[in-house]
PDB file of C-alpha atoms and ligand atoms in Angstrom:
ATOM      1  CA  UNK A   1      -1.518 -11.182  19.493  1.00 82.00           C
ATOM      2  CA  UNK A   2      -2.920  -8.984  16.825  1.00 90.00           C
ATOM      3  CA  UNK A   3      -1.881  -9.781  13.302  1.00 94.00           C
ATOM      4  CA  UNK A   4      -1.064  -6.194  12.675  1.00 92.00           C
ATOM      5  CA  UNK A   5       1.470  -6.192  15.349  1.00 92.00           C
ATOM      6  CA  UNK A   6       3.135  -9.241  13.936  1.00 95.00           C
ATOM      7  CA  UNK A   7       3.080  -7.938  10.347  1.00 96.00           C
ATOM      8  CA  UNK A   8       2.875  -4.071  10.215  1.00 96.00           C
ATOM      9  CA  UNK A   9       0.480  -2.298   7.931  1.00 97.00           C
ATOM     10  CA  UNK A  10       2.318  -0.150   5.437  1.00 97.00           C
ATOM     11  CA  UNK A  11       1.574   3.617   5.110  1.00 98.00           C
ATOM     12  CA  UNK A  12      -0.343   4.156   1.882  1.00 98.00           C
ATOM     13  CA  UNK A  13       0.762   7.962   1.765  1.00 98.00           C
ATOM     14  CA  UNK A  14       4.501   6.938   1.553  1.00 98.00           C
ATOM     15  CA  UNK A  15       4.003   4.983  -1.617  1.00 98.00           C
ATOM     16  CA  UNK A  16       6.137   6.156  -4.543  1.00 98.00           C
ATOM     17  CA  UNK A  17       4.521   4.117  -7.327  1.00 98.00           C
ATOM     18  CA  UNK A  18       0.864   3.282  -7.241  1.00 98.00           C
ATOM     19  CA  UNK A  19      -1.351   1.362  -9.529  1.00 99.00           C
ATOM     20  CA  UNK A  20      -5.045   1.886  -9.255  1.00 99.00           C
ATOM     21  CA  UNK A  21      -7.164  -1.079 -10.591  1.00 99.00           C
ATOM     22  CA  UNK A  22     -10.784  -0.403 -11.114  1.00 98.00           C
ATOM     23  CA  UNK A  23     -13.794  -1.792 -12.985  1.00 98.00           C
ATOM     24  CA  UNK A  24     -15.113   1.105 -14.890  1.00 98.00           C
ATOM     25  CA  UNK A  25     -14.249   4.608 -15.824  1.00 97.00           C
ATOM     26  CA  UNK A  26     -15.163   6.807 -12.662  1.00 97.00           C
ATOM     27  CA  UNK A  27     -14.752   4.331 -10.063  1.00 98.00           C
ATOM     28  CA  UNK A  28     -11.196   5.399  -9.238  1.00 98.00           C
ATOM     29  CA  UNK A  29     -12.274   9.138  -8.899  1.00 98.00           C
ATOM     30  CA  UNK A  30     -15.382   8.236  -6.817  1.00 98.00           C
ATOM     31  CA  UNK A  31     -13.676   5.905  -4.349  1.00 98.00           C
ATOM     32  CA  UNK A  32     -10.159   7.250  -4.075  1.00 98.00           C
ATOM     33  CA  UNK A  33      -9.807  10.347  -6.146  1.00 98.00           C
ATOM     34  CA  UNK A  34      -8.753  12.574  -3.065  1.00 98.00           C
ATOM     35  CA  UNK A  35      -5.952  10.010  -2.084  1.00 99.00           C
ATOM     36  CA  UNK A  36      -4.748   9.878  -5.799  1.00 99.00           C
ATOM     37  CA  UNK A  37      -4.375  13.655  -5.862  1.00 98.00           C
ATOM     38  CA  UNK A  38      -2.474  13.686  -2.587  1.00 98.00           C
ATOM     39  CA  UNK A  39      -0.108  10.996  -3.763  1.00 98.00           C
ATOM     40  CA  UNK A  40       0.642  12.742  -7.175  1.00 98.00           C
ATOM     41  CA  UNK A  41       1.052  16.161  -5.304  1.00 98.00           C
ATOM     42  CA  UNK A  42       3.683  14.367  -3.020  1.00 98.00           C
ATOM     43  CA  UNK A  43       5.592  13.255  -6.213  1.00 98.00           C
ATOM     44  CA  UNK A  44       4.376   9.637  -6.501  1.00 98.00           C
ATOM     45  CA  UNK A  45       3.744   8.283  -9.872  1.00 98.00           C
ATOM     46  CA  UNK A  46       0.066   7.014 -10.043  1.00 98.00           C
ATOM     47  CA  UNK A  47      -1.019   4.586 -12.990  1.00 98.00           C
ATOM     48  CA  UNK A  48      -4.559   3.585 -13.811  1.00 98.00           C
ATOM     49  CA  UNK A  49      -5.856   0.116 -14.885  1.00 98.00           C
ATOM     50  CA  UNK A  50      -9.271   0.055 -16.040  1.00 98.00           C
ATOM     51  CA  UNK A  51     -10.834  -3.588 -16.419  1.00 98.00           C
ATOM     52  CA  UNK A  52     -13.724  -2.561 -18.770  1.00 98.00           C
ATOM     53  CA  UNK A  53     -14.429  -0.033 -21.384  1.00 98.00           C
ATOM     54  CA  UNK A  54     -17.354   1.499 -19.603  1.00 97.00           C
ATOM     55  CA  UNK A  55     -19.538   0.664 -22.602  1.00 96.00           C
ATOM     56  CA  UNK A  56     -22.823  -0.133 -20.595  1.00 96.00           C
ATOM     57  CA  UNK A  57     -22.971   3.150 -18.733  1.00 94.00           C
ATOM     58  CA  UNK A  58     -25.757   4.709 -20.668  1.00 93.00           C
ATOM     59  CA  UNK A  59     -29.577   4.715 -20.677  1.00 91.00           C
ATOM     60  CA  UNK A  60     -30.195   5.942 -24.140  1.00 92.00           C
ATOM     61  CA  UNK A  61     -31.205   2.898 -26.265  1.00 94.00           C
ATOM     62  CA  UNK A  62     -30.133   4.909 -29.427  1.00 94.00           C
ATOM     63  CA  UNK A  63     -26.396   4.963 -28.516  1.00 95.00           C
ATOM     64  CA  UNK A  64     -24.072   2.097 -29.371  1.00 96.00           C
ATOM     65  CA  UNK A  65     -21.488   0.522 -27.099  1.00 97.00           C
ATOM     66  CA  UNK A  66     -18.698   1.781 -29.438  1.00 97.00           C
ATOM     67  CA  UNK A  67     -19.759   5.256 -29.007  1.00 97.00           C
ATOM     68  CA  UNK A  68     -20.247   5.058 -25.149  1.00 97.00           C
ATOM     69  CA  UNK A  69     -16.708   3.539 -24.864  1.00 98.00           C
ATOM     70  CA  UNK A  70     -15.299   6.292 -26.877  1.00 98.00           C
ATOM     71  CA  UNK A  71     -16.943   8.917 -24.841  1.00 98.00           C
ATOM     72  CA  UNK A  72     -15.983   7.267 -21.451  1.00 98.00           C
ATOM     73  CA  UNK A  73     -12.249   6.823 -22.558  1.00 98.00           C
ATOM     74  CA  UNK A  74     -11.987  10.461 -23.287  1.00 98.00           C
ATOM     75  CA  UNK A  75     -13.678  11.444 -19.915  1.00 98.00           C
ATOM     76  CA  UNK A  76     -11.369   9.052 -18.023  1.00 98.00           C
ATOM     77  CA  UNK A  77      -8.347  10.536 -19.458  1.00 98.00           C
ATOM     78  CA  UNK A  78      -9.394  14.065 -18.423  1.00 98.00           C
ATOM     79  CA  UNK A  79     -10.389  12.867 -14.907  1.00 98.00           C
ATOM     80  CA  UNK A  80      -6.946  11.194 -14.493  1.00 98.00           C
ATOM     81  CA  UNK A  81      -5.029  14.294 -15.736  1.00 98.00           C
ATOM     82  CA  UNK A  82      -7.086  16.340 -13.176  1.00 98.00           C
ATOM     83  CA  UNK A  83      -5.591  14.120 -10.571  1.00 98.00           C
ATOM     84  CA  UNK A  84      -1.927  13.993 -12.032  1.00 98.00           C
ATOM     85  CA  UNK A  85      -2.350  10.651 -13.607  1.00 98.00           C
ATOM     86  CA  UNK A  86      -0.956  10.164 -17.024  1.00 95.00           C
ATOM     87  CA  UNK A  87      -0.655   6.411 -17.468  1.00 97.00           C
ATOM     88  CA  UNK A  88      -3.798   4.422 -18.182  1.00 98.00           C
ATOM     89  CA  UNK A  89      -3.788   0.783 -18.939  1.00 98.00           C
ATOM     90  CA  UNK A  90      -7.128  -0.379 -20.444  1.00 98.00           C
ATOM     91  CA  UNK A  91      -7.696  -4.153 -20.325  1.00 98.00           C
ATOM     92  CA  UNK A  92     -10.465  -3.670 -22.774  1.00 97.00           C
ATOM     93  CA  UNK A  93     -13.132  -5.962 -21.429  1.00 98.00           C
ATOM     94  CA  UNK A  94     -16.818  -5.378 -22.261  1.00 98.00           C
ATOM     95  CA  UNK A  95     -18.562  -3.287 -19.458  1.00 97.00           C
ATOM     96  CA  UNK A  96     -20.969  -5.568 -17.595  1.00 97.00           C
ATOM     97  CA  UNK A  97     -19.459  -8.745 -19.128  1.00 97.00           C
ATOM     98  CA  UNK A  98     -16.250  -9.456 -17.563  1.00 97.00           C
ATOM     99  CA  UNK A  99     -15.056 -12.833 -18.227  1.00 98.00           C
ATOM    100  CA  UNK A 100     -13.973 -15.305 -15.341  1.00 98.00           C
ATOM    101  CA  UNK A 101     -11.599 -14.086 -12.781  1.00 98.00           C
ATOM    102  CA  UNK A 102      -8.637 -16.179 -13.867  1.00 98.00           C
ATOM    103  CA  UNK A 103      -8.744 -14.376 -17.433  1.00 98.00           C
ATOM    104  CA  UNK A 104      -8.864 -11.088 -15.824  1.00 98.00           C
ATOM    105  CA  UNK A 105      -6.081 -12.002 -13.244  1.00 98.00           C
ATOM    106  CA  UNK A 106      -3.564 -13.057 -16.019  1.00 98.00           C
ATOM    107  CA  UNK A 107      -4.213  -9.578 -17.766  1.00 98.00           C
ATOM    108  CA  UNK A 108      -3.655  -7.736 -14.372  1.00 98.00           C
ATOM    109  CA  UNK A 109      -0.462  -9.629 -13.555  1.00 98.00           C
ATOM    110  CA  UNK A 110       0.990  -8.424 -16.998  1.00 98.00           C
ATOM    111  CA  UNK A 111       0.158  -4.767 -15.954  1.00 98.00           C
ATOM    112  CA  UNK A 112       1.669  -5.270 -12.587  1.00 98.00           C
ATOM    113  CA  UNK A 113       4.851  -6.711 -13.932  1.00 98.00           C
ATOM    114  CA  UNK A 114       5.073  -3.792 -16.458  1.00 98.00           C
ATOM    115  CA  UNK A 115       4.217  -0.872 -14.170  1.00 98.00           C
ATOM    116  CA  UNK A 116       6.085  -2.360 -10.976  1.00 98.00           C
ATOM    117  CA  UNK A 117       4.141  -0.433  -8.461  1.00 98.00           C
ATOM    118  CA  UNK A 118       4.936  -0.506  -4.739  1.00 98.00           C
ATOM    119  CA  UNK A 119       1.390  -0.135  -3.774  1.00 98.00           C
ATOM    120  CA  UNK A 120      -1.947  -1.111  -5.470  1.00 99.00           C
ATOM    121  CA  UNK A 121      -5.351   0.504  -4.709  1.00 99.00           C
ATOM    122  CA  UNK A 122      -8.432  -1.448  -5.718  1.00 99.00           C
ATOM    123  CA  UNK A 123     -12.016  -2.202  -4.401  1.00 98.00           C
ATOM    124  CA  UNK A 124     -12.524  -4.569  -1.524  1.00 98.00           C
ATOM    125  CA  UNK A 125     -13.366  -8.025  -3.213  1.00 98.00           C
ATOM    126  CA  UNK A 126     -15.030  -9.161   0.076  1.00 98.00           C
ATOM    127  CA  UNK A 127     -17.418  -6.245   0.400  1.00 98.00           C
ATOM    128  CA  UNK A 128     -20.665  -7.689   1.192  1.00 95.00           C
ATOM    129  CA  UNK A 129     -23.774  -6.568  -0.659  1.00 97.00           C
ATOM    130  CA  UNK A 130     -21.855  -5.544  -3.788  1.00 97.00           C
ATOM    131  CA  UNK A 131     -24.197  -6.626  -6.570  1.00 98.00           C
ATOM    132  CA  UNK A 132     -22.029  -5.535  -9.553  1.00 98.00           C
ATOM    133  CA  UNK A 133     -20.172  -8.585 -10.957  1.00 98.00           C
ATOM    134  CA  UNK A 134     -17.565  -6.205 -12.557  1.00 98.00           C
ATOM    135  CA  UNK A 135     -16.771  -4.809  -9.139  1.00 98.00           C
ATOM    136  CA  UNK A 136     -16.602  -8.155  -7.558  1.00 98.00           C
ATOM    137  CA  UNK A 137     -14.464  -9.758 -10.194  1.00 98.00           C
ATOM    138  CA  UNK A 138     -12.167  -6.815 -10.930  1.00 98.00           C
ATOM    139  CA  UNK A 139     -11.222  -6.542  -7.183  1.00 98.00           C
ATOM    140  CA  UNK A 140     -10.788 -10.297  -6.774  1.00 98.00           C
ATOM    141  CA  UNK A 141      -8.695 -10.543  -9.873  1.00 98.00           C
ATOM    142  CA  UNK A 142      -6.584  -7.505  -8.645  1.00 99.00           C
ATOM    143  CA  UNK A 143      -5.835  -9.093  -5.444  1.00 98.00           C
ATOM    144  CA  UNK A 144      -5.186 -12.369  -6.884  1.00 98.00           C
ATOM    145  CA  UNK A 145      -2.825 -10.857  -9.572  1.00 98.00           C
ATOM    146  CA  UNK A 146      -0.891  -9.093  -6.654  1.00 98.00           C
ATOM    147  CA  UNK A 147      -0.342 -12.389  -5.105  1.00 98.00           C
ATOM    148  CA  UNK A 148       0.730 -14.151  -8.363  1.00 98.00           C
ATOM    149  CA  UNK A 149       2.855 -11.594  -9.978  1.00 98.00           C
ATOM    150  CA  UNK A 150       6.062 -12.327  -7.932  1.00 98.00           C
ATOM    151  CA  UNK A 151       6.065 -15.881  -8.946  1.00 98.00           C
ATOM    152  CA  UNK A 152       8.238 -16.641 -12.076  1.00 97.00           C
ATOM    153  CA  UNK A 153       6.438 -19.892 -12.564  1.00 97.00           C
ATOM    154  CA  UNK A 154       2.898 -17.930 -12.630  1.00 97.00           C
ATOM    155  CA  UNK A 155       2.285 -17.405 -16.608  1.00 97.00           C
ATOM    156  CA  UNK A 156       5.967 -18.458 -17.396  1.00 96.00           C
ATOM    157  CA  UNK A 157       5.217 -18.009 -21.114  1.00 96.00           C
ATOM    158  CA  UNK A 158       4.562 -14.302 -20.222  1.00 95.00           C
ATOM    159  CA  UNK A 159       7.837 -14.167 -18.420  1.00 93.00           C
ATOM    160  CA  UNK A 160       9.590 -15.727 -21.463  1.00 93.00           C
ATOM    161  CA  UNK A 161       8.150 -12.791 -23.486  1.00 93.00           C
ATOM    162  CA  UNK A 162       9.933 -10.311 -21.278  1.00 93.00           C
ATOM    163  CA  UNK A 163       7.787  -9.820 -18.241  1.00 93.00           C
ATOM    164  CA  UNK A 164       9.632  -9.725 -14.857  1.00 97.00           C
ATOM    165  CA  UNK A 165       8.297 -11.052 -11.653  1.00 98.00           C
ATOM    166  CA  UNK A 166       7.187  -8.155  -9.262  1.00 98.00           C
ATOM    167  CA  UNK A 167       6.131  -8.075  -5.620  1.00 98.00           C
ATOM    168  CA  UNK A 168       4.032  -5.187  -4.227  1.00 98.00           C
ATOM    169  CA  UNK A 169       4.494  -3.966  -0.607  1.00 97.00           C
ATOM    170  CA  UNK A 170       1.092  -3.049  -0.038  1.00 98.00           C
ATOM    171  CA  UNK A 171      -2.523  -3.094  -1.269  1.00 98.00           C
ATOM    172  CA  UNK A 172      -5.378  -0.758  -0.227  1.00 99.00           C
ATOM    173  CA  UNK A 173      -8.855  -1.699  -0.718  1.00 98.00           C
ATOM    174  CA  UNK A 174     -11.278   1.130  -1.130  1.00 98.00           C
ATOM    175  CA  UNK A 175     -14.948   0.814  -0.164  1.00 98.00           C
ATOM    176  CA  UNK A 176     -14.216  -1.775   2.585  1.00 98.00           C
ATOM    177  CA  UNK A 177     -16.508  -2.846   5.411  1.00 97.00           C
ATOM    178  CA  UNK A 178     -13.359  -3.241   7.590  1.00 97.00           C
ATOM    179  CA  UNK A 179     -11.328  -0.081   6.863  1.00 98.00           C
ATOM    180  CA  UNK A 180      -8.202   0.431   8.915  1.00 98.00           C
ATOM    181  CA  UNK A 181      -6.808   3.656   7.271  1.00 98.00           C
ATOM    182  CA  UNK A 182      -8.377   7.050   6.979  1.00 98.00           C
ATOM    183  CA  UNK A 183      -6.820   9.635   4.542  1.00 98.00           C
ATOM    184  CA  UNK A 184      -7.486  13.282   5.181  1.00 98.00           C
ATOM    185  CA  UNK A 185      -8.556  14.517   1.591  1.00 98.00           C
ATOM    186  CA  UNK A 186      -9.609  18.059   2.653  1.00 98.00           C
ATOM    187  CA  UNK A 187      -6.891  19.669   0.598  1.00 98.00           C
ATOM    188  CA  UNK A 188      -7.669  17.666  -2.416  1.00 98.00           C
ATOM    189  CA  UNK A 189     -11.485  17.450  -2.048  1.00 98.00           C
ATOM    190  CA  UNK A 190     -12.112  20.045  -4.751  1.00 98.00           C
ATOM    191  CA  UNK A 191      -9.936  18.251  -7.202  1.00 98.00           C
ATOM    192  CA  UNK A 192     -11.668  14.931  -6.452  1.00 98.00           C
ATOM    193  CA  UNK A 193     -14.938  16.661  -7.315  1.00 97.00           C
ATOM    194  CA  UNK A 194     -13.600  18.151 -10.431  1.00 97.00           C
ATOM    195  CA  UNK A 195     -12.183  14.848 -11.482  1.00 98.00           C
ATOM    196  CA  UNK A 196     -15.599  13.160 -10.819  1.00 97.00           C
ATOM    197  CA  UNK A 197     -17.314  15.904 -12.858  1.00 97.00           C
ATOM    198  CA  UNK A 198     -15.107  15.052 -15.986  1.00 97.00           C
ATOM    199  CA  UNK A 199     -17.403  11.886 -16.199  1.00 97.00           C
ATOM    200  CA  UNK A 200     -20.134  14.083 -17.700  1.00 96.00           C
ATOM    201  CA  UNK A 201     -22.041  11.205 -19.413  1.00 96.00           C
ATOM    202  CA  UNK A 202     -22.371   9.593 -15.909  1.00 96.00           C
ATOM    203  CA  UNK A 203     -23.166  12.560 -13.966  1.00 95.00           C
ATOM    204  CA  UNK A 204     -25.249  15.195 -15.726  1.00 92.00           C
ATOM    205  CA  UNK A 205     -25.462  18.186 -13.548  1.00 89.00           C
ATOM    206  CA  UNK A 206     -28.850  17.710 -12.155  1.00 92.00           C
ATOM    207  CA  UNK A 207     -28.051  14.005 -11.344  1.00 92.00           C
ATOM    208  CA  UNK A 208     -24.778  14.968  -9.803  1.00 95.00           C
ATOM    209  CA  UNK A 209     -26.362  17.818  -7.720  1.00 95.00           C
ATOM    210  CA  UNK A 210     -29.469  15.788  -6.639  1.00 96.00           C
ATOM    211  CA  UNK A 211     -27.961  12.360  -5.875  1.00 93.00           C
ATOM    212  CA  UNK A 212     -24.000  11.973  -6.113  1.00 94.00           C
ATOM    213  CA  UNK A 213     -22.924  15.193  -4.712  1.00 96.00           C
ATOM    214  CA  UNK A 214     -25.100  15.059  -1.379  1.00 97.00           C
ATOM    215  CA  UNK A 215     -24.286  11.362  -0.801  1.00 97.00           C
ATOM    216  CA  UNK A 216     -20.499  11.715  -1.579  1.00 97.00           C
ATOM    217  CA  UNK A 217     -20.274  14.804   0.688  1.00 98.00           C
ATOM    218  CA  UNK A 218     -22.029  13.308   3.623  1.00 98.00           C
ATOM    219  CA  UNK A 219     -20.063   9.996   3.497  1.00 98.00           C
ATOM    220  CA  UNK A 220     -16.829  11.773   2.993  1.00 98.00           C
ATOM    221  CA  UNK A 221     -17.544  14.024   5.942  1.00 98.00           C
ATOM    222  CA  UNK A 222     -18.580  11.064   8.158  1.00 98.00           C
ATOM    223  CA  UNK A 223     -15.343   9.244   7.249  1.00 98.00           C
ATOM    224  CA  UNK A 224     -13.147  12.380   7.845  1.00 98.00           C
ATOM    225  CA  UNK A 225     -14.698  13.077  11.224  1.00 98.00           C
ATOM    226  CA  UNK A 226     -13.126   9.841  12.408  1.00 98.00           C
ATOM    227  CA  UNK A 227      -9.799  11.649  12.366  1.00 98.00           C
ATOM    228  CA  UNK A 228     -10.918  15.181  12.818  1.00 98.00           C
ATOM    229  CA  UNK A 229     -10.634  16.178   9.199  1.00 98.00           C
ATOM    230  CA  UNK A 230     -13.329  17.867   7.016  1.00 98.00           C
ATOM    231  CA  UNK A 231     -13.177  15.062   4.316  1.00 98.00           C
ATOM    232  CA  UNK A 232     -11.867  11.625   4.232  1.00 98.00           C
ATOM    233  CA  UNK A 233     -11.341   8.392   2.098  1.00 98.00           C
ATOM    234  CA  UNK A 234     -10.990   5.224   3.934  1.00 98.00           C
ATOM    235  CA  UNK A 235      -9.161   2.053   2.907  1.00 98.00           C
ATOM    236  CA  UNK A 236      -8.327  -1.444   4.179  1.00 98.00           C
ATOM    237  CA  UNK A 237      -4.478  -1.292   3.764  1.00 98.00           C
ATOM    238  CA  UNK A 238      -2.679  -4.789   3.954  1.00 98.00           C
ATOM    239  CA  UNK A 239       0.328  -6.489   2.761  1.00 98.00           C
ATOM    240  CA  UNK A 240       0.123  -9.711   0.576  1.00 98.00           C
ATOM    241  CA  UNK A 241       1.256 -11.680   3.847  1.00 97.00           C
ATOM    242  CA  UNK A 242      -1.825 -10.505   5.659  1.00 98.00           C
ATOM    243  CA  UNK A 243      -4.035 -12.056   2.781  1.00 98.00           C
ATOM    244  CA  UNK A 244      -3.327 -15.621   2.995  1.00 97.00           C
ATOM    245  CA  UNK A 245      -4.202 -18.078   5.854  1.00 96.00           C
ATOM    246  CA  UNK A 246      -4.896 -15.810   8.605  1.00 96.00           C
ATOM    247  CA  UNK A 247      -8.310 -16.253  10.324  1.00 95.00           C
ATOM    248  CA  UNK A 248      -8.191 -12.608  11.736  1.00 94.00           C
ATOM    249  CA  UNK A 249      -7.053 -10.838   8.727  1.00 96.00           C
ATOM    250  CA  UNK A 250     -10.378  -8.902   8.449  1.00 95.00           C
ATOM    251  CA  UNK A 251      -9.616  -7.414  11.762  1.00 94.00           C
ATOM    252  CA  UNK A 252      -6.072  -5.994  10.536  1.00 95.00           C
TER     253      UNK A 252
HETATM  254 ZN1   ZN B   1     -18.001   0.761 -11.479  1.00 56.34          ZN
END
């Protein structure tokens, strides 16, 4: 019997309170921006959590990390607003140099216990051929944090300082090799692009038009085609119950 028949897959678009956890400013828009816009349009509260300050995202040796971080913070706020997101939690780690997963996990547990989302969107930590350590670590720390956040004896000193245990009902992994959900983002496609373009420092017009736009459009069309939509974003949606001791979880 299929694991998904034993433990049902929750509906991401029914989420009322969503926390999007991502490594760098721009990752949320590129990978899930259309879905975020759909959720906020449906009245869901969506909050962001950026693990790093984005301060490595620059090819100009004359720039400083402080300047780059300030630019990217402003760009991220605008991009979030474009999608209807007002609440951004910055973990403040240095772009490119996230510490060990345990350290990041504790900070994310604190954000989960504060925001109390019913759904988390993050990247797939088991994505093969993902070379960026910030992406691998943030995604793994996020799923581990979702697992630990309900336990009062996980980080009990934080509980004593006022945190409350919190369990999420679903987690959606963007950029997954094993997606099980396609979201039709046709109606929010333009807003997704507008939000991506808020990250001007990362996507100067000529770079956007020659590299990112054609690739994003082709991939989004390809994903959308699976459900007969013009544009789509896909996710691996699971519950925390799927994510422990099941050999066939990848097939869910
Ligand atoms: Zn990134």
